[in-house]
Structures are given as structure tokens and as C-alpha cells.
Amino acid sequence: MVPPISSDCEISFEGLIALIDHAGELYFKLDGEGHIQEANGFASSTLGVPNQELAGQSFSNFFPELTADRLHKEFQSVPVSVPLILNTWLQRDSSSQVKINARLVKFVRDGSVCYLCLARDVSNFLLADMRYHTLVEHACDALLLCSEDGILLCNQATVKLLRCPNQASILLRDITEFFPTLQYNGERSIERWKKELELGRERDAHHFDWVIKRFDGTLLEVEISLTHQRFEEKPVLLLSLHDITERKHHEKLLEEMKANLEDRMQERTAELLQSNSDLERSNQDLQQFAYVASHDLQEPLRTISSFCSLLQNRYEGHLDERADRWIRFIVDGAERMRNLIEDLLEYSRVEGRARPFVPTDANLALKQAVHNLGKAILESNATIHAPKLPTVLADVNQLTQLFQNLIGNALKFRQEVPPVIKIECTLENNLWKNYWVFSVKDNGIGIAPSHQEQIFQIFRRLHTIDEYNGTGIGLAVCRKIVARHGGKIWVESVEGEGSTFYFAIPFQPRGDRGSAALPALPANSVG
């Protein structure tokens, strides 16, 4: 039994009403028949009815879901001091309603029954709940809320994914009922599930691939996102299931393509290794043949040359002019043959008598090359400029030969003015490696653009023997030396103005054979 309210309580009650007003609560005081005796300002403004007009009206006038008789019965059934909870619609005017959550308390004052009612507008909460429900129901992925009592909530996508008749056939079932005995990796589903739950407790969200058993018994691969939450003070699991059948199909295709590609690469690698082995053997046989053939040709050639010289010395002038000319042809031909054989031997020695790469002072190699060309330099009155060159990893004899051939070319293919030759070196780099780039620049006759690649081929001559002597092997030797060092060689030239020959040697040569990939070099470089 609630004790009567004193006059002191009347005073404090007015302060309480003001507090309720500011808290956004609707307050009503009703008599025993359910008529409004008092209402606060917030209730008046919410209903859109002045306070003085509210007094005396039946409470049921503002509740379309409650008739006067029903409201009276509800009021009569309320025990004293035990609140009655009402979730209903409140009529504001003829066209609008608000959803409220009301708490009605019955008490006795001066022997008369009265009711106090506090209500809150929950329309916004209802709207938010409806939006949330709509969002969940229209989600593409299956969403489930699970507890120890079973599946509490699920959306329509879950019904579709599990191939169940409806949501009711899923609710309150244990989630493990949708697990096969074994996962695809052979692990027992229950044991694996316990591990995933433990991992989920260590993270905000845990993602993993899983196999589920659908209502019709078929299996499906899904990706599960698992989150531990609390719902109504109980621990629950929030699960999101996404069908990954298509993803797994693509992964399988990729694996098959990868395996096929690896098999093809192995086959291709084996073919290349075999081709390289065959080519290596062929090159060795060819080099040995060229060396032996050239070496064996020198003896009969010396005999021919010697006897032709004897004929020339003894009979020149004693025979007719035609005979003298023929003898000179034989002597000149023998000399050219001797030079050709010596150049072929030099070409074969690039690989046959190669030395290991060691730190080599390029200045000393250049000095030796200039010394070897001393006579030709004096005869042509040439000037050679060379700043200090670096120390590089190279075969010292081959680096000397490289300088000698390029400088010799500049001396040979000169114009009427004295040759001016400039040798320089810079360190270039790119994402792959660093390399030294040497340049040999001259003021000679130059080379036409159409001939700038073919000059590095063996026996490739641009001029007749009457114009410039030589065998056409010198630049081919240069290319082979640079290739052995893992580099490239190329030329830039303007016909009638001169040429600049470049060769690039890696800062750290990769080995004694082959050529390194130097992407930054010109397209016409060879090696």
C-alpha cells in the first residue's frame, strides 16, 4: 500500500515535474476513471493541445489502439505500485501518430485512486530499428546470431545459402548441425571450430574459409567472419557467411595454370640447357677447327710466300711485264692470306686463350695499346687524348686488344687531316647494375647509319681492299671480347664527321661467358 502524499511532497513534486519536462518525457496525472487531471508542457506540445484543454479529457482519446472500456480494464488490473508498460501509438492530431513507451503507476491518495504516467517518444528508435532490420534482411551475405541456446537470429540470405524452407527451420538449431563431419583438409569440423572460436576471441574479427553442409546435404565452401559479442547480457557469436565457390574455382584454375606453366618452363629450360650445351660444343668444335685449320694453313702458305718472294727477287725484270705483274699478285695474295689467318687465330683465341677477370688498370691497358700502334700513330701524325681511366675487372690482354682495335680503326679510316682520338669513361647505373661505359671518339670518315650494326659482323667490310686494307675481323673481335665480359658495344657516327665507339663493361662481371642485360643501352648495341 502506497502511503498518502504529504504537502511537502506536493512542493517537491512540482520540481520533479519540471525535471521531467526538461528530460523530454511526457507526464500525465489521471483520476480513477482515466481522465486527465494534469499534464506537463512537453506532453501538451507533443499532442499539440493546450494544457487547459487536456484537463478532463479521457486518456483513451489519444490512443487509437485503446478504447475507453479496454483502457478502464487495463487500469483496473494494475496492482498498486507495480508499473504497467505500454508500447503503443499516441495520436497527435487527425493525421499523425508517434510511437511511445509508457510506464503507468497506480497509487492511492486520500482514499482516491490516481494514476501517474510517464511516456517517451520512441519513433526515432523504431525507425532506426526498421532500417537496421531492412539492411540485415537485404544483405547479400548470410548473417546469423548464435548463442549456447542455438541460432537466435538469421536473415533471408541465410535461408537461401543453407537451402532451408524458411527462417523458422533454422532458429534455435545448433550451428554445428550445418557442419560436415570433416573439412576438406581432413580435419574434424568440431575440433577445427573450437580452434577458430579461440582465434576469434583474440581478435576483433576473425576470417577463415569453411565448408558447411546445407539442408539438402550438399556441401558448400564459404568464408566466415566471426565476432564475439554480448546480447542481452549473454555471450553470442555474430557470423557472416559468404559463398566463395566462384573464388575457389578461379583459384583452382590459377593453380592448374601455374602447374602447367611450371611444367612448360621446366621443359623449356631443359630445351634451352640442351641447346646451350649443343651450341657450346659446336662453338668449341668450331674454335678448335678454326685454330687447327689456321695453324696448319700457315706452313704451306709460308712455303708459297717464300718461293714467290724468291721468284720476284730473282726474275723480276728478266721476264715480260705480264709475268712480273702475276708474280706480284701471288705475293700480295699470299700476304693477305697470312693476315687473314692471323686474324682468324686472334678471333678464336678470345675464348680459347682467355684469362680470368682481375682488377685491371685501364690506363696501363691503353698505354700498351698505344705502344703497339706506335708506328701507325707517328705516320698519321695522330693526337690521342685520354684522361685518367678507372680500374676495372677485366682480362688485361683482351682489354688491351679492345683499345688497340678501336684506335687502329680510327687511324685507318681517317680523313686527310691528322686524326684526333679521345678516350673517356663514365660510371653509369640503373635498377639492375652499374657498369663502366668507355668511349673512343675520332674525327674520321664516319659510318652511314645503315652500316652501323653490320660492321661488328665477322668478315663484314664496307670498303674494297684497294681503298683500305684489312680482313674485316677487327670489330668482330671487339664484340666477342665485350660479350665475354658481359657487356655491349655500339657506335654513334655521322658520315664525314667521325665516329664514337662505346663499350660497356659491368662493374661486377657476371662470369666469363655470355652478355649481361643492360636495358639502358642503345637499341643498336651488340654483345
Coordinates of C-alpha atoms in Angstrom, one line a residue:
M1 CA 0.0 0.0 0.0
V2 CA 1.5 3.4 -1.0
P3 CA 1.3 5.9 1.8
P4 CA -0.6 9.2 1.3
I5 CA 1.4 12.1 -0.2
S6 CA 2.0 15.0 2.2
S7 CA 2.0 18.7 1.4
D8 CA 5.8 18.6 1.5
C9 CA 5.7 16.1 -1.3
E10 CA 3.4 18.5 -3.3
I11 CA 6.2 21.0 -3.3
S12 CA 8.9 18.6 -4.3
F13 CA 6.5 17.0 -6.8
E14 CA 6.4 20.3 -8.7
G15 CA 10.2 20.3 -9.0
L16 CA 10.0 16.8 -10.2
I17 CA 7.6 17.7 -13.0
A18 CA 9.9 20.5 -14.1
L19 CA 12.8 18.0 -14.3
I20 CA 10.7 15.5 -16.3
D21 CA 9.7 18.4 -18.7
H22 CA 13.4 19.1 -19.4
A23 CA 14.2 15.4 -19.8
G24 CA 11.8 15.1 -22.8
E25 CA 9.3 12.9 -21.1
L26 CA 5.5 13.1 -21.4
Y27 CA 3.8 13.3 -17.9
F28 CA 0.2 12.7 -17.2
K29 CA -1.8 12.5 -13.9
L30 CA -5.1 10.6 -14.3
D31 CA -8.1 10.1 -12.0
G32 CA -9.5 6.6 -11.2
E33 CA -11.7 6.7 -14.4
G34 CA -8.7 7.5 -16.7
H35 CA -9.4 11.2 -17.2
I36 CA -6.5 13.6 -17.4
Q37 CA -6.1 15.9 -14.4
E38 CA -2.6 17.3 -15.1
A39 CA -0.1 17.2 -17.9
N40 CA 3.3 18.8 -18.3
G41 CA 4.3 21.2 -21.0
F42 CA 6.2 18.6 -23.1
A43 CA 3.0 16.4 -23.2
S44 CA 1.0 19.4 -24.3
S45 CA 3.4 20.4 -27.1
T46 CA 3.8 16.8 -28.3
L47 CA 0.0 16.4 -28.6
G48 CA -0.5 19.8 -30.0
V49 CA -3.3 20.6 -27.4
P50 CA -3.1 23.4 -24.9
N51 CA -2.8 22.3 -21.3
Q52 CA -6.2 23.7 -20.2
E53 CA -7.9 21.8 -22.9
L54 CA -6.3 18.5 -21.9
A55 CA -7.8 18.6 -18.4
G56 CA -10.9 16.4 -18.1
Q57 CA -10.4 14.5 -21.4
S58 CA -10.3 10.7 -21.4
F59 CA -6.8 9.3 -21.8
S60 CA -8.2 6.9 -24.4
N61 CA -8.9 9.8 -26.8
F62 CA -5.2 9.9 -27.6
F63 CA -4.7 6.2 -28.1
P64 CA -6.3 4.8 -31.2
E65 CA -5.4 1.2 -30.2
L66 CA -7.1 1.6 -26.8
T67 CA -10.9 2.0 -26.4
A68 CA -12.3 3.6 -23.2
D69 CA -13.5 0.2 -22.0
R70 CA -10.2 -1.6 -22.7
L71 CA -8.3 1.2 -21.0
H72 CA -10.5 1.0 -18.0
K73 CA -10.0 -2.8 -17.8
E74 CA -6.2 -2.3 -18.1
F75 CA -6.3 0.3 -15.3
Q76 CA -8.3 -1.8 -13.0
S77 CA -5.9 -4.8 -13.5
V78 CA -2.8 -2.7 -12.5
P79 CA -1.7 -3.6 -8.9
V80 CA -0.8 -0.7 -6.7
S81 CA 2.9 0.4 -7.1
V82 CA 3.5 -2.1 -9.9
P83 CA 4.1 -0.2 -13.2
L84 CA 2.2 -1.1 -16.4
I85 CA 4.3 -1.0 -19.5
L86 CA 2.6 0.2 -22.7
N87 CA 4.2 0.2 -26.2
T88 CA 1.6 1.8 -28.3
W89 CA 0.8 4.7 -30.7
L90 CA -0.1 8.1 -29.5
Q91 CA -2.5 10.2 -31.7
R92 CA -1.1 13.7 -32.1
D93 CA -3.7 15.1 -34.4
S94 CA -6.0 13.8 -37.1
S95 CA -3.2 12.7 -39.4
S96 CA 0.0 11.9 -37.3
Q97 CA 1.0 9.5 -34.7
V98 CA 4.1 8.8 -32.6
K99 CA 5.3 5.6 -31.1
I100 CA 5.7 5.8 -27.3
N101 CA 6.9 3.6 -24.5
A102 CA 4.8 4.4 -21.4
R103 CA 5.0 3.4 -17.8
L104 CA 1.8 3.7 -15.8
V105 CA 1.8 3.6 -11.9
K106 CA -1.3 3.3 -9.7
F107 CA -1.4 4.8 -6.2
V108 CA -4.0 5.9 -3.6
R109 CA -4.3 9.4 -2.3
D110 CA -6.8 10.5 0.4
G111 CA -8.7 7.3 -0.3
S112 CA -8.9 8.0 -4.0
V113 CA -7.2 6.1 -6.8
C114 CA -4.9 8.0 -9.1
Y115 CA -2.5 7.1 -11.9
L116 CA 0.8 8.7 -12.9
C117 CA 2.1 8.1 -16.4
L118 CA 5.5 8.8 -17.9
A119 CA 6.0 8.3 -21.6
R120 CA 8.8 8.7 -24.1
D121 CA 8.6 9.2 -27.9
V122 CA 10.5 6.2 -29.4
S123 CA 9.6 6.9 -33.1
N124 CA 13.2 7.6 -34.0
F125 CA 14.3 4.4 -32.3
L126 CA 11.6 2.5 -34.2
L127 CA 12.7 4.0 -37.5
A128 CA 16.3 3.1 -36.8
D129 CA 15.3 -0.5 -35.9
M130 CA 13.3 -0.7 -39.1
R131 CA 16.2 0.5 -41.2
Y132 CA 18.5 -1.9 -39.4
H133 CA 16.1 -4.8 -40.0
T134 CA 15.8 -3.8 -43.7
L135 CA 19.6 -3.6 -44.0
V136 CA 20.1 -7.1 -42.5
E137 CA 17.2 -8.7 -44.4
H138 CA 18.5 -7.3 -47.8
A139 CA 22.2 -8.1 -47.1
C140 CA 23.9 -10.3 -49.7
D141 CA 25.7 -12.4 -47.2
A142 CA 24.1 -14.8 -44.7
L143 CA 24.0 -13.2 -41.2
L144 CA 23.5 -15.2 -38.0
L145 CA 23.4 -14.5 -34.3
C146 CA 24.2 -17.6 -32.3
S147 CA 24.3 -18.4 -28.6
E148 CA 24.6 -21.5 -26.5
D149 CA 20.8 -21.9 -26.9
G150 CA 21.3 -22.1 -30.7
I151 CA 20.7 -19.7 -33.6
L152 CA 18.8 -16.7 -32.3
L153 CA 18.5 -14.6 -35.5
C154 CA 19.2 -15.0 -39.2
N155 CA 18.3 -13.2 -42.4
Q156 CA 16.8 -14.3 -45.6
A157 CA 20.2 -14.7 -47.3
T158 CA 20.9 -17.5 -44.7
V159 CA 17.8 -19.3 -45.8
K160 CA 18.9 -19.2 -49.4
L161 CA 22.5 -20.1 -48.6
L162 CA 21.6 -23.1 -46.5
R163 CA 18.7 -24.1 -48.8
C164 CA 16.2 -24.2 -45.9
P165 CA 12.4 -23.9 -46.2
N166 CA 12.2 -20.7 -44.1
Q167 CA 13.9 -18.9 -41.2
A168 CA 11.9 -20.9 -38.6
S169 CA 13.6 -24.1 -39.7
I170 CA 17.0 -22.5 -38.8
L171 CA 16.2 -20.8 -35.5
L172 CA 17.2 -22.5 -32.2
R173 CA 19.2 -25.1 -34.1
D174 CA 22.9 -25.5 -33.1
I175 CA 25.2 -24.0 -35.7
T176 CA 27.3 -27.3 -35.7
E177 CA 24.3 -29.1 -37.3
F178 CA 25.3 -27.4 -40.5
F179 CA 28.9 -28.8 -40.4
P180 CA 30.0 -31.9 -42.2
T181 CA 32.0 -34.4 -40.2
L182 CA 35.3 -33.5 -41.9
Q183 CA 36.5 -30.3 -43.5
Y184 CA 38.1 -30.6 -47.0
N185 CA 41.6 -30.7 -45.4
G186 CA 40.6 -33.9 -43.5
E187 CA 40.3 -32.2 -40.1
R188 CA 37.3 -32.9 -37.9
S189 CA 34.9 -29.9 -38.1
I190 CA 34.1 -29.8 -34.4
E191 CA 37.8 -29.7 -33.4
R192 CA 38.6 -27.1 -36.0
W193 CA 35.6 -25.0 -35.0
K194 CA 36.9 -24.9 -31.4
K195 CA 40.2 -23.6 -32.7
E196 CA 38.6 -20.9 -34.8
L197 CA 36.5 -19.8 -31.8
E198 CA 39.6 -19.4 -29.7
L199 CA 41.3 -17.4 -32.5
G200 CA 38.1 -15.2 -32.7
R201 CA 38.5 -14.3 -29.0
E202 CA 42.0 -12.9 -29.7
R203 CA 40.8 -10.6 -32.5
D204 CA 38.1 -8.0 -33.1
A205 CA 37.0 -10.1 -36.2
H206 CA 38.3 -13.4 -37.4
H207 CA 38.0 -14.5 -41.0
F208 CA 38.5 -18.1 -42.3
D209 CA 37.4 -20.5 -45.1
W210 CA 34.9 -23.2 -44.1
V211 CA 32.8 -26.0 -45.5
I212 CA 29.1 -26.1 -44.5
K213 CA 26.5 -28.8 -45.0
R214 CA 23.3 -27.4 -46.4
F215 CA 19.7 -28.5 -45.6
D216 CA 19.7 -30.8 -48.7
G217 CA 23.0 -32.5 -47.7
T218 CA 25.2 -30.8 -50.3
L219 CA 28.5 -29.1 -49.3
L220 CA 29.4 -25.5 -49.9
E221 CA 32.6 -23.6 -49.3
V222 CA 32.1 -20.2 -47.6
E223 CA 34.2 -17.6 -45.9
I224 CA 33.2 -16.9 -42.3
S225 CA 33.6 -13.7 -40.5
L226 CA 33.3 -14.4 -36.8
T227 CA 32.9 -11.8 -34.0
H228 CA 32.3 -12.4 -30.3
Q229 CA 29.6 -10.1 -28.9
R230 CA 27.2 -9.7 -26.0
F231 CA 23.4 -9.7 -26.5
E232 CA 21.1 -9.1 -23.5
E233 CA 24.0 -9.7 -21.2
K234 CA 24.8 -13.1 -22.8
P235 CA 27.8 -14.0 -24.9
V236 CA 26.8 -14.5 -28.5
L237 CA 28.5 -15.1 -31.9
L238 CA 27.9 -12.8 -34.9
L239 CA 28.6 -14.8 -38.1
S240 CA 28.7 -13.7 -41.7
L241 CA 28.9 -16.4 -44.4
H242 CA 30.0 -15.6 -47.9
D243 CA 29.8 -18.1 -50.8
I244 CA 33.3 -18.5 -52.2
T245 CA 32.5 -21.2 -54.8
E246 CA 33.5 -18.9 -57.7
R247 CA 36.6 -17.7 -55.9
K248 CA 37.7 -21.3 -55.2
H249 CA 37.0 -22.2 -58.8
H250 CA 39.3 -19.4 -60.0
E251 CA 41.9 -20.4 -57.5
K252 CA 41.8 -23.9 -58.8
L253 CA 42.2 -22.7 -62.4
L254 CA 45.1 -20.5 -61.4
E255 CA 46.8 -23.4 -59.6
E256 CA 46.3 -25.6 -62.7
M257 CA 47.7 -22.8 -65.0
K258 CA 50.6 -22.3 -62.6
A259 CA 51.4 -26.0 -62.6
N260 CA 51.1 -26.1 -66.4
L261 CA 53.3 -23.1 -66.7
E262 CA 55.9 -24.6 -64.4
D263 CA 55.9 -27.8 -66.4
R264 CA 56.3 -25.8 -69.6
M265 CA 59.1 -23.7 -68.1
Q266 CA 60.9 -26.8 -67.0
E267 CA 60.6 -28.3 -70.4
R268 CA 61.7 -25.0 -72.0
T269 CA 64.6 -24.7 -69.5
A270 CA 65.6 -28.3 -70.3
E271 CA 65.5 -27.5 -74.1
L272 CA 67.5 -24.3 -73.6
L273 CA 70.1 -26.1 -71.5
Q274 CA 70.4 -28.7 -74.2
S275 CA 70.5 -26.1 -76.9
N276 CA 73.2 -24.2 -74.9
S277 CA 75.1 -27.4 -74.4
D278 CA 74.9 -28.2 -78.1
L279 CA 75.9 -24.6 -79.0
E280 CA 78.7 -24.7 -76.6
R281 CA 80.0 -27.9 -78.0
S282 CA 79.6 -26.6 -81.5
N283 CA 81.4 -23.4 -80.7
Q284 CA 84.2 -25.3 -79.1
D285 CA 84.5 -27.6 -82.1
L286 CA 84.4 -24.6 -84.5
Q287 CA 87.0 -22.7 -82.5
Q288 CA 89.2 -25.8 -82.4
F289 CA 88.7 -26.3 -86.1
A290 CA 89.5 -22.7 -86.9
Y291 CA 92.6 -22.7 -84.7
V292 CA 93.9 -26.0 -86.2
A293 CA 92.9 -25.1 -89.7
S294 CA 94.6 -21.7 -89.4
H295 CA 97.6 -23.1 -87.8
D296 CA 98.0 -25.9 -90.3
L297 CA 97.5 -23.5 -93.2
Q298 CA 100.4 -21.3 -92.2
E299 CA 103.1 -23.8 -93.1
P300 CA 102.2 -24.3 -96.8
L301 CA 101.3 -20.6 -97.0
R302 CA 104.8 -19.7 -95.8
T303 CA 106.3 -22.0 -98.4
I304 CA 104.2 -20.4 -101.2
S305 CA 105.0 -16.9 -99.9
S306 CA 108.8 -17.7 -99.6
F307 CA 109.1 -19.2 -103.1
C308 CA 107.0 -16.4 -104.6
S309 CA 109.4 -13.9 -103.0
L310 CA 112.4 -15.8 -104.4
L311 CA 110.8 -15.7 -107.9
Q312 CA 110.2 -12.0 -107.5
N313 CA 113.7 -11.2 -106.3
R314 CA 115.4 -13.4 -108.9
Y315 CA 113.3 -13.0 -112.0
E316 CA 111.7 -9.6 -111.7
G317 CA 112.7 -7.6 -114.7
H318 CA 114.0 -10.6 -116.6
L319 CA 110.6 -11.7 -117.7
D320 CA 107.9 -9.7 -119.5
E321 CA 105.7 -7.2 -117.7
R322 CA 102.8 -9.6 -117.5
A323 CA 104.9 -12.2 -115.7
D324 CA 106.1 -9.6 -113.2
R325 CA 102.5 -8.5 -112.6
W326 CA 101.4 -12.1 -112.0
I327 CA 104.2 -12.7 -109.5
R328 CA 103.2 -9.5 -107.6
F329 CA 99.6 -10.8 -107.5
I330 CA 100.7 -14.1 -106.0
V331 CA 102.9 -12.3 -103.4
D332 CA 100.1 -9.8 -102.4
G333 CA 97.6 -12.7 -102.2
A334 CA 99.8 -14.7 -100.0
E335 CA 100.3 -11.7 -97.7
R336 CA 96.6 -11.1 -97.4
M337 CA 96.0 -14.8 -96.7
R338 CA 98.6 -14.7 -94.0
N339 CA 96.9 -11.7 -92.4
L340 CA 93.5 -13.3 -92.6
I341 CA 94.8 -16.5 -91.0
E342 CA 96.4 -14.5 -88.2
D343 CA 93.2 -12.6 -87.6
L344 CA 91.2 -15.8 -87.5
L345 CA 93.6 -17.2 -84.9
E346 CA 93.2 -14.0 -82.9
Y347 CA 89.3 -14.3 -83.1
S348 CA 89.5 -18.0 -81.9
R349 CA 91.8 -17.0 -79.0
V350 CA 89.2 -14.7 -77.5
E351 CA 87.6 -17.8 -75.9
G352 CA 90.4 -20.3 -76.4
R353 CA 93.2 -18.4 -74.5
A354 CA 91.1 -16.3 -72.3
R355 CA 92.4 -15.3 -68.8
P356 CA 90.3 -14.7 -65.7
F357 CA 89.0 -11.3 -64.8
V358 CA 91.2 -9.4 -62.4
P359 CA 91.4 -5.7 -61.2
T360 CA 92.9 -4.1 -64.3
D361 CA 94.2 -0.5 -64.6
A362 CA 92.6 0.7 -67.8
N363 CA 95.3 3.3 -68.2
L364 CA 98.0 0.6 -68.4
A365 CA 96.0 -1.4 -71.0
L366 CA 95.5 1.8 -73.1
K367 CA 99.2 2.6 -72.8
Q368 CA 100.2 -0.8 -74.1
A369 CA 97.7 -0.5 -77.0
V370 CA 99.2 2.9 -77.9
H371 CA 102.7 1.4 -77.7
N372 CA 101.7 -1.4 -80.1
L373 CA 100.3 1.2 -82.6
G374 CA 103.3 3.5 -82.2
K375 CA 104.4 3.3 -85.8
A376 CA 100.9 4.0 -87.3
I377 CA 100.4 6.9 -84.8
L378 CA 103.6 8.5 -85.9
E379 CA 102.9 8.0 -89.6
S380 CA 99.5 9.5 -89.4
N381 CA 100.6 12.3 -87.0
A382 CA 97.6 11.4 -84.7
T383 CA 96.8 13.0 -81.4
I384 CA 95.4 10.9 -78.6
H385 CA 93.6 12.4 -75.6
A386 CA 92.8 10.2 -72.6
P387 CA 92.0 11.5 -69.0
K388 CA 92.6 9.2 -66.1
L389 CA 90.7 5.9 -66.6
P390 CA 89.3 3.6 -63.8
T391 CA 90.4 0.2 -62.6
V392 CA 88.0 -2.4 -63.9
L393 CA 87.5 -6.2 -63.6
A394 CA 88.7 -7.5 -66.9
D395 CA 91.0 -9.8 -68.9
V396 CA 94.0 -7.4 -69.2
N397 CA 95.2 -8.7 -72.6
Q398 CA 91.7 -8.6 -74.1
L399 CA 91.1 -5.0 -72.8
T400 CA 94.4 -4.0 -74.4
Q401 CA 93.3 -5.7 -77.7
L402 CA 90.0 -3.9 -77.5
F403 CA 91.6 -0.5 -77.2
Q404 CA 94.2 -1.4 -79.9
N405 CA 91.5 -2.5 -82.4
L406 CA 89.3 0.6 -81.9
I407 CA 92.2 3.1 -82.0
G408 CA 93.6 1.2 -85.0
N409 CA 90.3 1.6 -86.8
A410 CA 90.4 5.4 -86.1
L411 CA 93.9 5.6 -87.5
K412 CA 93.0 3.6 -90.6
F413 CA 89.7 5.2 -91.6
R414 CA 90.9 8.8 -91.3
Q415 CA 90.4 11.9 -93.5
E416 CA 93.1 14.0 -94.9
V417 CA 93.6 15.9 -91.7
P418 CA 95.6 14.3 -88.8
P419 CA 93.5 12.0 -86.6
V420 CA 92.3 13.3 -83.2
I421 CA 91.2 10.4 -80.9
K422 CA 89.7 10.9 -77.5
I423 CA 89.2 8.1 -75.0
E424 CA 86.8 8.6 -72.0
C425 CA 85.0 6.5 -69.4
T426 CA 81.9 7.1 -67.1
L427 CA 80.2 5.0 -64.5
E428 CA 76.5 4.5 -65.4
N429 CA 73.8 2.8 -63.3
N430 CA 70.3 1.6 -63.5
L431 CA 68.0 -0.6 -61.4
W432 CA 69.8 -3.8 -62.4
K433 CA 73.5 -3.0 -62.1
N434 CA 76.3 -0.5 -62.5
Y435 CA 78.7 -0.6 -65.5
W436 CA 81.6 1.3 -67.0
V437 CA 81.0 2.9 -70.4
F438 CA 84.1 3.6 -72.4
S439 CA 84.1 5.7 -75.5
V440 CA 86.7 6.1 -78.3
K441 CA 85.9 9.1 -80.4
D442 CA 87.6 10.1 -83.7
N443 CA 87.3 12.7 -86.5
G444 CA 87.5 10.1 -89.3
I445 CA 85.3 9.4 -92.3
G446 CA 82.3 8.2 -90.3
I447 CA 79.9 5.4 -90.9
A448 CA 76.5 5.6 -92.6
P449 CA 73.5 4.7 -90.3
S450 CA 72.6 1.7 -92.5
H451 CA 76.0 0.1 -91.8
Q452 CA 76.4 0.8 -88.1
E453 CA 75.2 -2.6 -86.9
Q454 CA 76.7 -4.9 -89.6
I455 CA 80.3 -3.6 -89.1
F456 CA 80.5 -5.9 -86.0
Q457 CA 79.9 -9.0 -88.0
I458 CA 82.9 -11.1 -89.0
F459 CA 84.4 -10.5 -92.5
R460 CA 82.0 -7.6 -93.0
R461 CA 83.8 -4.9 -95.0
L462 CA 82.4 -1.5 -96.1
H463 CA 85.3 -0.7 -98.4
T464 CA 87.4 -2.5 -101.0
I465 CA 90.9 -3.8 -100.3
D466 CA 92.3 -1.1 -102.7
E467 CA 90.7 1.7 -100.5
Y468 CA 91.6 0.3 -97.0
N469 CA 93.5 -2.9 -96.2
G470 CA 92.3 -5.3 -93.6
T471 CA 90.3 -8.5 -93.2
G472 CA 87.0 -7.3 -91.6
I473 CA 87.6 -9.2 -88.4
G474 CA 88.8 -6.5 -86.0
L475 CA 85.4 -5.2 -84.8
A476 CA 84.1 -8.7 -84.6
V477 CA 86.9 -9.5 -82.2
C478 CA 85.9 -6.4 -80.2
R479 CA 82.3 -7.6 -80.0
K480 CA 83.4 -11.0 -78.8
I481 CA 85.7 -9.6 -76.1
V482 CA 83.0 -7.3 -74.8
A483 CA 80.4 -10.1 -74.8
R484 CA 82.7 -12.3 -72.8
H485 CA 82.9 -9.5 -70.2
G486 CA 79.1 -9.5 -70.0
G487 CA 78.8 -6.1 -71.8
K488 CA 77.6 -4.4 -75.0
I489 CA 79.3 -2.5 -77.8
W490 CA 77.8 0.0 -80.2
V491 CA 78.7 3.0 -82.4
E492 CA 77.3 6.5 -83.0
S493 CA 78.5 8.2 -86.2
V494 CA 77.9 11.0 -88.6
E495 CA 79.3 10.2 -92.1
G496 CA 82.1 12.7 -93.0
E497 CA 82.5 13.9 -89.4
G498 CA 83.7 11.0 -87.3
S499 CA 82.6 8.1 -85.1
T500 CA 82.3 7.3 -81.4
F501 CA 82.6 3.7 -80.4
Y502 CA 81.1 2.8 -77.0
F503 CA 81.6 -0.4 -75.0
A504 CA 80.0 -1.1 -71.6
I505 CA 81.6 -3.5 -69.0
P506 CA 79.6 -4.3 -65.9
F507 CA 81.1 -3.1 -62.7
Q508 CA 80.9 -6.6 -61.4
P509 CA 81.0 -9.0 -64.4
R510 CA 78.7 -12.0 -64.0
G511 CA 81.2 -14.5 -65.4
D512 CA 83.5 -15.5 -68.2
R513 CA 80.7 -16.1 -70.8
G514 CA 77.6 -14.5 -72.2
S515 CA 76.5 -10.9 -72.1
A516 CA 74.7 -9.1 -69.3
A517 CA 71.3 -7.4 -69.7
L518 CA 71.9 -3.7 -69.9
P519 CA 68.5 -2.2 -70.5
A520 CA 69.6 1.4 -70.6
L521 CA 72.0 0.9 -73.6
P522 CA 71.1 1.9 -77.2
A523 CA 69.0 -0.4 -79.3
N524 CA 71.8 -0.8 -81.8
S525 CA 74.3 -2.1 -79.2
V526 CA 75.6 -5.7 -79.7
G527 CA 77.3 -8.1 -77.4

